[in-house]
């Protein structure tokens, strides 16, 4: 019924698939049959990992609709069917798209299929040079990326791209990879986020397999490292990265790095690394102006088959705060709303949506109560116990995770957080936070749990 089973189909995934009919029956009984048919029937239960059920949806409209209407119902139904509490993560899988999915979606040209590179990475076909909109704010980064894709290792080495989150850095990295692989499918492209690099390093150190790790990383023609700021303060990872950097650089291999800040502001980064980062082309991406923002939005609308007028695009570009990711989220919300009402995307609808979701009041961060609630549901420990004083290991763990999330989400002071947790000392809050950061740094499964909890709190977050 779903994809064919392969050797790699895991028992956990089978459990999820096995209970799926039951989940659908439960959740669809809570909504109009038309909506169930339109949205639920297109979900694909992709897998179950460490308490997180991954559900694939065919496009971002479906995802947004499900998130806003029935995510918690789905979570509850799956948990009941499986007999254990799970979190739900929604992922868009364009391949799961069927032609009839959105009445609005135009029939588009088939995306070019890029061969997988030798290390198994295949760049997203959403992120291409031809759909990257350029303006004053990103011209240099774009030009640098194009030059490198044309002749890896020949021009600027390394290319260091920096700029705030959500402004197209990952888009450029994928575009480089894509262009190279289209030309030469066997070219060894490695794309890795600095976080993944650190996690893989730790696990290979634990297993005493540092050499295979080094070999895998070194065997590349182009090394694309995303979100390098992540390794600030992580000395062992920096050491390894330095080693790798030098090896690749000396052998003429191309290196591209992305960061949310310029090299000189990467505090807690080894000076030798910083100066290496600055030794090629350093290109920034700035906040785009309103015209570029609306041009990007119109390009996305075209790709997704959303009928967006220039007037509405300009209005959104002016009124939706935040980065391009937020802007795309706003367009998706608008498209969902218009398809549900069977009404075109008008200025009135856009104004209503902006008022509802992006006015000052609507932008409030998740509250402390919501955070406690999410942790309590996940660990099945009552809120009072999380806020209480018990030192039993599972309760203390849940409490520490709650402290971590509170700090990440609210950015509150340690003192204030201590107060929220029943007048606790601020240093114990800091220790709890550090403890969870360390655990997540050394244990991938645990890191996934924390990430999913964060995402559940902050579905629009980065
Ligand atoms: P970053 O890595 O800088 O955090 P991403 O590359 O993930 O940002 O970009 C966030 C979203 O914004 C992506 O969907 C991306 O396609 C889109 N985006 C950002 N800048 C542009 C641009 N100049 N042209 C087209 N899309 C863009
Ligand atoms: Mg990114």
Tab-separated table of C-alpha atoms and ligand atoms in Angstrom:
chain	number	residue	atom	x	y	z
A	1	UNK	CA	0.000	0.000	0.000
A	2	UNK	CA	2.821	2.412	0.780
A	3	UNK	CA	6.202	2.176	-0.848
A	4	UNK	CA	7.633	-1.214	-1.275
A	5	UNK	CA	9.335	-2.643	1.709
A	6	UNK	CA	13.068	-2.956	1.471
A	7	UNK	CA	15.647	-4.540	3.681
A	8	UNK	CA	16.094	-1.237	5.344
A	9	UNK	CA	12.495	-0.947	6.399
A	10	UNK	CA	12.826	-0.919	10.140
A	11	UNK	CA	10.605	-2.581	12.618
A	12	UNK	CA	9.681	0.768	14.121
A	13	UNK	CA	8.564	2.078	10.746
A	14	UNK	CA	6.450	-1.005	10.230
A	15	UNK	CA	4.764	-0.439	13.571
A	16	UNK	CA	3.834	3.060	12.518
A	17	UNK	CA	2.499	1.908	9.184
A	18	UNK	CA	0.656	-0.929	10.850
A	19	UNK	CA	-1.311	1.425	13.037
A	20	UNK	CA	-1.946	3.993	10.356
A	21	UNK	CA	-5.438	2.830	9.315
A	22	UNK	CA	-6.541	3.073	12.932
A	23	UNK	CA	-5.091	6.566	13.248
A	24	UNK	CA	-6.867	7.714	10.096
A	25	UNK	CA	-10.181	6.328	11.275
A	26	UNK	CA	-9.876	8.139	14.589
A	27	UNK	CA	-8.757	11.491	13.288
A	28	UNK	CA	-11.001	11.604	10.251
A	29	UNK	CA	-14.044	11.041	12.438
A	30	UNK	CA	-13.268	14.452	13.953
A	31	UNK	CA	-13.533	16.410	10.716
A	32	UNK	CA	-15.691	16.869	7.637
A	33	UNK	CA	-15.266	13.941	5.230
A	34	UNK	CA	-14.285	16.343	2.458
A	35	UNK	CA	-11.400	17.689	4.510
A	36	UNK	CA	-10.302	14.224	5.594
A	37	UNK	CA	-10.197	13.161	1.976
A	38	UNK	CA	-8.387	16.279	0.934
A	39	UNK	CA	-5.760	16.432	3.647
A	40	UNK	CA	-5.530	13.278	5.759
A	41	UNK	CA	-5.598	10.719	3.009
A	42	UNK	CA	-2.450	12.231	1.548
A	43	UNK	CA	-0.302	11.841	4.587
A	44	UNK	CA	2.297	9.120	4.376
A	45	UNK	CA	3.599	7.581	7.601
A	46	UNK	CA	7.291	7.630	6.754
A	47	UNK	CA	9.018	6.393	9.848
A	48	UNK	CA	9.318	6.199	13.586
A	49	UNK	CA	12.582	7.178	15.246
A	50	UNK	CA	13.230	7.670	18.922
A	51	UNK	CA	9.712	8.622	19.805
A	52	UNK	CA	9.192	10.854	16.788
A	53	UNK	CA	6.742	9.800	14.099
A	54	UNK	CA	7.682	11.356	10.783
A	55	UNK	CA	4.714	12.005	8.530
A	56	UNK	CA	5.206	13.078	4.962
A	57	UNK	CA	2.817	15.471	3.305
A	58	UNK	CA	2.810	16.231	-0.393
A	59	UNK	CA	3.197	19.993	-0.151
A	60	UNK	CA	3.465	22.858	2.254
A	61	UNK	CA	-0.261	23.729	2.020
A	62	UNK	CA	-1.205	20.338	3.354
A	63	UNK	CA	1.470	20.588	6.009
A	64	UNK	CA	0.318	23.979	7.167
A	65	UNK	CA	-3.311	22.922	7.221
A	66	UNK	CA	-2.551	19.827	9.257
A	67	UNK	CA	-0.336	21.737	11.633
A	68	UNK	CA	-3.019	24.285	12.334
A	69	UNK	CA	-6.015	21.936	12.505
A	70	UNK	CA	-5.182	18.498	13.698
A	71	UNK	CA	-1.546	18.007	14.638
A	72	UNK	CA	-2.336	17.276	18.267
A	73	UNK	CA	-5.204	14.925	17.299
A	74	UNK	CA	-2.806	13.021	15.094
A	75	UNK	CA	-0.223	12.901	17.840
A	76	UNK	CA	-2.736	11.591	20.328
A	77	UNK	CA	-4.178	9.006	17.967
A	78	UNK	CA	-0.733	7.667	17.021
A	79	UNK	CA	0.306	7.552	20.678
A	80	UNK	CA	-2.849	5.649	21.572
A	81	UNK	CA	-2.480	3.176	18.741
A	82	UNK	CA	1.173	2.531	19.533
A	83	UNK	CA	0.670	2.531	23.274
A	84	UNK	CA	3.464	5.053	23.883
A	85	UNK	CA	3.767	8.814	23.669
A	86	UNK	CA	5.262	10.018	20.443
A	87	UNK	CA	5.877	13.398	18.884
A	88	UNK	CA	4.895	14.143	15.339
A	89	UNK	CA	7.109	15.732	12.778
A	90	UNK	CA	5.700	16.818	9.427
A	91	UNK	CA	7.900	16.807	6.373
A	92	UNK	CA	7.121	17.907	2.886
A	93	UNK	CA	7.944	15.271	0.357
A	94	UNK	CA	7.377	16.552	-3.141
A	95	UNK	CA	7.692	13.041	-4.517
A	96	UNK	CA	4.553	12.072	-2.607
A	97	UNK	CA	2.655	14.694	-4.575
A	98	UNK	CA	-0.174	13.404	-6.698
A	99	UNK	CA	-1.483	15.396	-9.630
A	100	UNK	CA	-4.872	16.152	-8.127
A	101	UNK	CA	-3.528	17.473	-4.862
A	102	UNK	CA	-4.181	21.177	-5.073
A	103	UNK	CA	-6.621	22.559	-7.490
A	104	UNK	CA	-4.389	25.598	-7.567
A	105	UNK	CA	-1.142	23.907	-8.403
A	106	UNK	CA	-0.340	24.322	-12.052
A	107	UNK	CA	1.105	21.392	-13.866
A	108	UNK	CA	4.790	22.140	-13.829
A	109	UNK	CA	7.726	20.851	-15.741
A	110	UNK	CA	9.233	17.792	-14.135
A	111	UNK	CA	12.196	18.756	-11.985
A	112	UNK	CA	15.524	17.650	-13.328
A	113	UNK	CA	16.668	14.659	-11.379
A	114	UNK	CA	20.115	15.148	-9.994
A	115	UNK	CA	22.183	12.064	-9.544
A	116	UNK	CA	23.153	11.261	-6.025
A	117	UNK	CA	26.697	12.171	-5.313
A	118	UNK	CA	29.075	9.449	-4.284
A	119	UNK	CA	28.547	10.119	-0.589
A	120	UNK	CA	24.782	9.781	-0.855
A	121	UNK	CA	23.943	13.475	-0.645
A	122	UNK	CA	21.411	14.701	-3.163
A	123	UNK	CA	20.715	18.403	-3.213
A	124	UNK	CA	17.172	19.641	-2.929
A	125	UNK	CA	15.666	20.387	-6.310
A	126	UNK	CA	13.933	23.373	-4.770
A	127	UNK	CA	17.218	25.188	-4.312
A	128	UNK	CA	18.692	26.148	-7.652
A	129	UNK	CA	20.656	29.037	-9.108
A	130	UNK	CA	17.884	29.747	-11.573
A	131	UNK	CA	15.332	30.385	-8.843
A	132	UNK	CA	17.624	32.362	-6.577
A	133	UNK	CA	16.555	35.981	-6.846
A	134	UNK	CA	19.422	38.429	-6.723
A	135	UNK	CA	19.511	42.023	-5.569
A	136	UNK	CA	21.941	44.385	-3.942
A	137	UNK	CA	21.766	42.344	-0.754
A	138	UNK	CA	23.107	39.049	-2.074
A	139	UNK	CA	24.850	39.773	-5.355
A	140	UNK	CA	28.386	39.027	-4.239
A	141	UNK	CA	27.470	35.750	-2.531
A	142	UNK	CA	25.554	34.649	-5.608
A	143	UNK	CA	28.412	35.546	-7.968
A	144	UNK	CA	30.920	33.732	-5.753
A	145	UNK	CA	28.746	30.632	-5.606
A	146	UNK	CA	28.269	30.587	-9.385
A	147	UNK	CA	31.986	30.976	-10.011
A	148	UNK	CA	32.739	28.073	-7.735
A	149	UNK	CA	30.114	25.831	-9.253
A	150	UNK	CA	31.655	26.510	-12.666
A	151	UNK	CA	35.204	25.675	-11.600
A	152	UNK	CA	35.505	24.141	-8.158
A	153	UNK	CA	38.897	24.654	-6.554
A	154	UNK	CA	40.098	27.099	-9.191
A	155	UNK	CA	39.021	30.539	-7.994
A	156	UNK	CA	38.238	31.528	-4.458
A	157	UNK	CA	39.166	29.006	-1.861
A	158	UNK	CA	37.515	28.986	0.579
A	159	UNK	CA	34.306	30.832	-0.183
A	160	UNK	CA	32.842	32.027	3.094
A	161	UNK	CA	29.206	33.180	2.944
A	162	UNK	CA	27.634	34.796	5.961
A	163	UNK	CA	24.360	36.477	6.810
A	164	UNK	CA	21.338	36.180	9.097
A	165	UNK	CA	19.270	33.040	9.156
A	166	UNK	CA	16.667	32.461	6.464
A	167	UNK	CA	18.248	34.590	3.751
A	168	UNK	CA	19.388	31.923	1.324
A	169	UNK	CA	22.752	30.529	2.450
A	170	UNK	CA	21.684	26.893	2.378
A	171	UNK	CA	19.894	27.606	-0.892
A	172	UNK	CA	23.222	28.664	-2.410
A	173	UNK	CA	25.112	25.647	-1.057
A	174	UNK	CA	22.563	23.289	-2.584
A	175	UNK	CA	22.647	25.210	-5.854
A	176	UNK	CA	26.418	24.767	-6.082
A	177	UNK	CA	26.134	21.052	-5.375
A	178	UNK	CA	23.309	20.658	-7.831
A	179	UNK	CA	25.069	22.411	-10.672
A	180	UNK	CA	28.256	20.420	-10.233
A	181	UNK	CA	26.402	17.112	-10.030
A	182	UNK	CA	24.324	17.890	-13.091
A	183	UNK	CA	27.527	18.357	-15.014
A	184	UNK	CA	29.341	15.432	-13.474
A	185	UNK	CA	27.226	13.017	-11.413
A	186	UNK	CA	30.300	11.260	-10.087
A	187	UNK	CA	31.939	14.384	-8.686
A	188	UNK	CA	32.502	13.784	-4.964
A	189	UNK	CA	30.355	16.463	-3.331
A	190	UNK	CA	30.116	16.500	0.440
A	191	UNK	CA	27.512	18.680	2.097
A	192	UNK	CA	27.498	18.626	5.867
A	193	UNK	CA	26.183	20.927	8.560
A	194	UNK	CA	28.736	21.798	11.226
A	195	UNK	CA	26.427	20.222	13.785
A	196	UNK	CA	26.357	16.957	11.872
A	197	UNK	CA	30.116	17.150	11.541
A	198	UNK	CA	30.459	17.506	15.314
A	199	UNK	CA	27.991	14.679	15.992
A	200	UNK	CA	29.679	12.315	13.574
A	201	UNK	CA	33.063	13.177	14.991
A	202	UNK	CA	31.915	12.423	18.521
A	203	UNK	CA	30.401	9.111	17.601
A	204	UNK	CA	33.469	8.038	15.645
A	205	UNK	CA	35.663	9.017	18.587
A	206	UNK	CA	33.450	6.979	20.887
A	207	UNK	CA	33.691	3.969	18.632
A	208	UNK	CA	37.410	4.429	18.080
A	209	UNK	CA	36.815	4.932	14.367
A	210	UNK	CA	38.394	8.268	13.777
A	211	UNK	CA	40.357	7.155	10.719
A	212	UNK	CA	37.330	6.024	8.684
A	213	UNK	CA	35.656	9.313	9.630
A	214	UNK	CA	38.616	11.307	8.356
A	215	UNK	CA	38.846	9.272	5.184
A	216	UNK	CA	35.170	9.796	4.396
A	217	UNK	CA	35.456	13.524	4.885
A	218	UNK	CA	38.721	13.866	3.038
A	219	UNK	CA	37.640	11.979	-0.008
A	220	UNK	CA	35.915	14.964	-1.573
A	221	UNK	CA	36.147	17.297	-4.524
A	222	UNK	CA	34.071	19.982	-2.895
A	223	UNK	CA	33.314	20.335	0.777
A	224	UNK	CA	30.225	22.383	1.647
A	225	UNK	CA	29.946	23.081	5.358
A	226	UNK	CA	26.774	24.773	6.572
A	227	UNK	CA	26.215	26.757	9.772
A	228	UNK	CA	29.845	26.762	10.819
A	229	UNK	CA	29.020	29.038	13.789
A	230	UNK	CA	27.795	25.897	15.523
A	231	UNK	CA	31.305	24.749	16.360
A	232	UNK	CA	32.250	27.893	18.282
A	233	UNK	CA	33.502	26.781	21.680
A	234	UNK	CA	33.838	23.142	20.606
A	235	UNK	CA	37.578	22.733	20.668
A	236	UNK	CA	37.897	19.144	19.587
A	237	UNK	CA	35.620	19.708	16.596
A	238	UNK	CA	37.571	22.811	15.622
A	239	UNK	CA	40.796	20.901	15.767
A	240	UNK	CA	39.417	18.257	13.440
A	241	UNK	CA	37.950	20.836	11.110
A	242	UNK	CA	41.261	22.664	10.972
A	243	UNK	CA	43.024	19.471	10.057
A	244	UNK	CA	40.474	18.724	7.331
A	245	UNK	CA	40.534	22.268	6.039
A	246	UNK	CA	44.277	22.250	5.597
A	247	UNK	CA	44.287	18.888	3.932
A	248	UNK	CA	41.630	19.891	1.401
A	249	UNK	CA	43.100	23.295	0.793
A	250	UNK	CA	46.564	21.957	0.155
A	251	UNK	CA	45.266	19.396	-2.287
A	252	UNK	CA	43.333	22.050	-4.226
A	253	UNK	CA	39.882	20.894	-3.187
A	254	UNK	CA	37.121	23.478	-2.994
A	255	UNK	CA	35.780	24.520	0.391
A	256	UNK	CA	32.608	26.551	0.939
A	257	UNK	CA	31.502	27.600	4.402
A	258	UNK	CA	28.327	29.306	5.592
A	259	UNK	CA	27.814	31.108	8.845
A	260	UNK	CA	25.351	33.459	10.468
A	261	UNK	CA	28.149	35.940	11.228
A	262	UNK	CA	31.463	37.021	9.710
A	263	UNK	CA	34.673	35.163	10.630
A	264	UNK	CA	35.908	37.926	12.917
A	265	UNK	CA	32.737	37.632	14.994
A	266	UNK	CA	33.058	33.913	15.475
A	267	UNK	CA	34.117	34.240	19.065
A	268	UNK	CA	35.351	31.104	20.748
A	269	UNK	CA	36.772	30.044	17.442
A	270	UNK	CA	40.443	29.264	17.146
A	271	UNK	CA	42.270	32.229	15.645
A	272	UNK	CA	44.009	29.984	13.115
A	273	UNK	CA	40.662	28.800	11.815
A	274	UNK	CA	39.281	32.305	11.633
A	275	UNK	CA	42.154	33.508	9.548
A	276	UNK	CA	41.840	30.465	7.274
A	277	UNK	CA	38.171	31.333	6.752
A	278	UNK	CA	39.117	34.836	5.715
A	279	UNK	CA	41.797	33.765	3.288
A	280	UNK	CA	39.543	33.372	0.218
A	281	UNK	CA	36.404	35.268	-0.717
A	282	UNK	CA	34.207	36.430	2.156
A	283	UNK	CA	30.738	37.370	0.881
A	284	UNK	CA	27.827	38.586	2.939
A	285	UNK	CA	24.083	38.363	2.464
A	286	UNK	CA	22.210	41.342	3.849
A	287	UNK	CA	18.534	41.788	4.557
A	288	UNK	CA	16.861	42.165	1.175
A	289	UNK	CA	14.885	45.320	0.414
A	290	UNK	CA	11.122	45.194	-0.101
A	291	UNK	CA	11.357	44.830	-3.861
A	292	UNK	CA	13.730	41.883	-3.639
A	293	UNK	CA	11.551	40.297	-0.954
A	294	UNK	CA	8.498	40.526	-3.169
A	295	UNK	CA	10.421	39.265	-6.189
A	296	UNK	CA	11.516	36.231	-4.150
A	297	UNK	CA	7.950	35.654	-3.065
A	298	UNK	CA	6.627	35.877	-6.614
A	299	UNK	CA	9.253	33.376	-7.703
A	300	UNK	CA	8.236	30.969	-4.910
A	301	UNK	CA	4.577	31.454	-5.807
A	302	UNK	CA	5.328	30.561	-9.376
A	303	UNK	CA	7.214	27.421	-8.317
A	304	UNK	CA	4.445	26.289	-6.011
A	305	UNK	CA	1.665	27.193	-8.414
A	306	UNK	CA	0.150	29.782	-6.107
A	307	UNK	CA	-1.673	32.549	-7.977
A	308	UNK	CA	-0.195	35.565	-6.210
A	309	UNK	CA	-0.549	39.053	-7.640
A	310	UNK	CA	2.297	41.561	-7.513
A	311	UNK	CA	0.166	43.770	-5.294
A	312	UNK	CA	-0.340	41.038	-2.693
A	313	UNK	CA	3.333	40.042	-2.886
A	314	UNK	CA	4.398	43.616	-2.192
A	315	UNK	CA	1.943	43.880	0.666
A	316	UNK	CA	3.305	40.700	2.282
A	317	UNK	CA	6.902	41.793	1.693
A	318	UNK	CA	6.145	45.000	3.566
A	319	UNK	CA	4.060	43.620	6.390
A	320	UNK	CA	5.364	40.190	7.276
A	321	UNK	CA	8.324	40.612	9.605
A	322	UNK	CA	11.359	38.356	9.587
A	323	UNK	CA	13.308	36.456	6.995
A	324	UNK	CA	12.388	34.817	3.698
A	325	UNK	CA	11.361	31.638	5.465
A	326	UNK	CA	8.725	33.587	7.387
A	327	UNK	CA	7.590	35.223	4.206
A	328	UNK	CA	7.147	31.850	2.539
A	329	UNK	CA	5.198	30.676	5.580
A	330	UNK	CA	2.861	33.640	5.198
A	331	UNK	CA	2.250	32.845	1.558
A	332	UNK	CA	1.470	29.233	2.434
A	333	UNK	CA	-1.017	30.298	5.082
A	334	UNK	CA	-2.686	32.583	2.585
A	335	UNK	CA	-2.834	29.875	-0.054
A	336	UNK	CA	-4.374	27.400	2.389
A	337	UNK	CA	-6.940	29.935	3.488
A	338	UNK	CA	-7.909	30.799	-0.052
A	339	UNK	CA	-8.202	27.173	-1.110
A	340	UNK	CA	-10.365	26.341	1.899
A	341	UNK	CA	-12.680	29.268	1.237
A	342	UNK	CA	-12.607	28.633	-2.482
A	343	UNK	CA	-11.768	32.272	-2.854
A	344	UNK	CA	-8.968	33.940	-4.771
A	345	UNK	CA	-5.990	35.413	-2.930
A	346	UNK	CA	-7.219	38.974	-2.575
A	347	UNK	CA	-5.782	41.982	-0.780
A	348	UNK	CA	-8.562	41.658	1.797
A	349	UNK	CA	-7.615	38.090	2.540
A	350	UNK	CA	-3.960	39.115	2.821
A	351	UNK	CA	-4.795	41.929	5.252
A	352	UNK	CA	-6.893	39.603	7.384
A	353	UNK	CA	-4.134	37.002	7.502
A	354	UNK	CA	-1.463	39.554	8.413
A	355	UNK	CA	-3.666	40.910	11.188
A	356	UNK	CA	-4.328	37.424	12.518
A	357	UNK	CA	-0.799	36.055	12.424
A	358	UNK	CA	1.655	38.905	12.213
A	359	UNK	CA	0.252	41.679	14.355
A	360	UNK	CA	2.215	42.418	17.518
A	361	UNK	CA	-0.125	40.357	19.671
A	362	UNK	CA	-0.065	37.343	17.375
A	363	UNK	CA	3.721	37.246	17.351
A	364	UNK	CA	4.042	36.552	21.059
A	365	UNK	CA	6.438	33.696	21.805
A	366	UNK	CA	5.207	30.391	23.212
A	367	UNK	CA	4.527	30.842	26.895
A	368	UNK	CA	6.183	29.078	29.806
A	369	UNK	CA	2.946	27.138	30.352
A	370	UNK	CA	3.047	25.858	26.772
A	371	UNK	CA	6.636	24.746	27.205
A	372	UNK	CA	5.860	22.849	30.405
A	373	UNK	CA	2.863	21.317	28.739
A	374	UNK	CA	4.869	19.993	25.790
A	375	UNK	CA	7.537	18.499	28.089
A	376	UNK	CA	4.925	17.039	30.413
A	377	UNK	CA	3.117	15.353	27.515
A	378	UNK	CA	6.299	13.999	26.036
A	379	UNK	CA	7.706	12.517	29.241
A	380	UNK	CA	4.295	11.744	30.723
A	381	UNK	CA	5.226	13.530	33.906
A	382	UNK	CA	2.746	15.951	35.473
A	383	UNK	CA	3.611	19.651	35.247
A	384	UNK	CA	3.649	19.995	39.058
A	385	UNK	CA	6.357	17.356	39.314
A	386	UNK	CA	8.445	19.050	36.640
A	387	UNK	CA	8.240	22.265	38.611
A	388	UNK	CA	8.631	20.411	41.901
A	389	UNK	CA	11.766	19.353	43.763
A	390	UNK	CA	11.957	15.596	43.198
A	391	UNK	CA	15.428	14.380	42.260
A	392	UNK	CA	14.270	11.123	40.689
A	393	UNK	CA	16.188	10.744	37.450
A	394	UNK	CA	13.306	10.837	34.933
A	395	UNK	CA	11.706	13.823	36.634
A	396	UNK	CA	14.984	15.701	36.887
A	397	UNK	CA	15.670	15.012	33.215
A	398	UNK	CA	12.279	16.372	32.177
A	399	UNK	CA	12.909	19.436	34.356
A	400	UNK	CA	16.293	20.061	32.782
A	401	UNK	CA	14.858	19.723	29.310
A	402	UNK	CA	12.127	22.206	30.269
A	403	UNK	CA	14.772	24.660	31.498
A	404	UNK	CA	16.690	24.246	28.270
A	405	UNK	CA	13.624	24.861	26.117
A	406	UNK	CA	12.558	27.846	28.207
A	407	UNK	CA	15.909	29.500	27.717
A	408	UNK	CA	16.007	28.702	23.991
A	409	UNK	CA	12.463	29.830	23.301
A	410	UNK	CA	12.012	32.821	25.595
A	411	UNK	CA	15.636	33.985	25.891
A	412	UNK	CA	14.695	34.949	29.459
A	413	UNK	CA	17.376	35.747	32.040
A	414	UNK	CA	18.609	32.890	34.258
A	415	UNK	CA	17.187	34.683	37.238
A	416	UNK	CA	13.764	34.948	35.684
A	417	UNK	CA	13.831	31.305	34.599
A	418	UNK	CA	14.839	30.279	38.139
A	419	UNK	CA	11.864	32.211	39.386
A	420	UNK	CA	9.527	30.442	36.930
A	421	UNK	CA	10.754	27.081	38.183
A	422	UNK	CA	9.722	27.836	41.750
A	423	UNK	CA	12.341	30.329	42.930
A	424	UNK	CA	15.327	28.220	42.147
A	425	UNK	CA	18.830	29.545	42.160
A	426	UNK	CA	19.913	30.920	38.778
A	427	UNK	CA	23.126	28.857	38.747
A	428	UNK	CA	21.159	25.624	38.940
A	429	UNK	CA	19.236	26.778	35.872
A	430	UNK	CA	22.490	27.401	34.034
A	431	UNK	CA	23.771	23.981	34.997
A	432	UNK	CA	20.589	22.342	33.772
A	433	UNK	CA	20.937	24.147	30.465
A	434	UNK	CA	24.577	23.166	30.074
A	435	UNK	CA	23.830	19.598	30.989
A	436	UNK	CA	21.220	19.275	28.265
A	437	UNK	CA	23.474	21.015	25.710
A	438	UNK	CA	26.234	18.545	26.517
A	439	UNK	CA	23.957	15.541	26.377
A	440	UNK	CA	22.576	16.675	23.032
A	441	UNK	CA	26.128	17.229	21.778
A	442	UNK	CA	27.118	13.667	22.606
A	443	UNK	CA	23.952	11.730	21.909
A	444	UNK	CA	22.332	12.076	18.539
A	445	UNK	CA	19.040	10.463	19.536
A	446	UNK	CA	18.672	12.748	22.469
A	447	UNK	CA	19.536	15.740	20.268
A	448	UNK	CA	16.728	14.695	17.923
A	449	UNK	CA	14.261	14.594	20.771
A	450	UNK	CA	15.223	18.084	21.901
A	451	UNK	CA	15.061	19.401	18.362
A	452	UNK	CA	11.597	17.953	17.817
A	453	UNK	CA	10.350	19.436	21.062
A	454	UNK	CA	11.664	22.813	19.967
A	455	UNK	CA	10.077	22.479	16.580
A	456	UNK	CA	6.759	21.544	18.123
A	457	UNK	CA	6.875	24.736	20.122
A	458	UNK	CA	8.025	26.838	17.258
A	459	UNK	CA	6.685	25.432	14.010
A	460	UNK	CA	7.633	28.591	12.118
A	461	UNK	CA	10.995	28.786	13.814
A	462	UNK	CA	14.370	28.188	12.264
B	1	LIG	P1	19.650	30.201	5.470
B	1	LIG	O1	20.408	28.977	5.125
B	1	LIG	O2	20.378	31.460	5.158
B	1	LIG	O3	19.106	30.189	6.859
B	1	LIG	P2	17.819	29.216	3.481
B	1	LIG	O4	18.761	28.999	2.349
B	1	LIG	O5	17.336	28.025	4.197
B	1	LIG	O6	18.389	30.283	4.515
B	1	LIG	O7	16.580	30.054	2.906
B	1	LIG	C1	15.318	30.087	3.524
B	1	LIG	C2	14.255	30.100	2.447
B	1	LIG	O8	14.294	31.337	1.749
B	1	LIG	C3	14.464	29.018	1.411
B	1	LIG	O9	13.210	28.497	1.031
B	1	LIG	C4	15.101	29.753	0.246
B	1	LIG	O10	14.780	29.135	-0.979
B	1	LIG	C5	14.468	31.127	0.365
B	1	LIG	N1	15.325	32.199	-0.143
B	1	LIG	C6	16.169	32.970	0.569
B	1	LIG	N2	16.775	33.859	-0.227
B	1	LIG	C7	16.306	33.646	-1.483
B	1	LIG	C8	16.542	34.247	-2.756
B	1	LIG	N3	17.388	35.272	-2.901
B	1	LIG	N4	15.870	33.768	-3.832
B	1	LIG	C9	15.004	32.752	-3.694
B	1	LIG	N5	14.732	32.134	-2.522
B	1	LIG	C10	15.370	32.570	-1.424
B	2	LIG	MG1	20.769	27.365	6.383
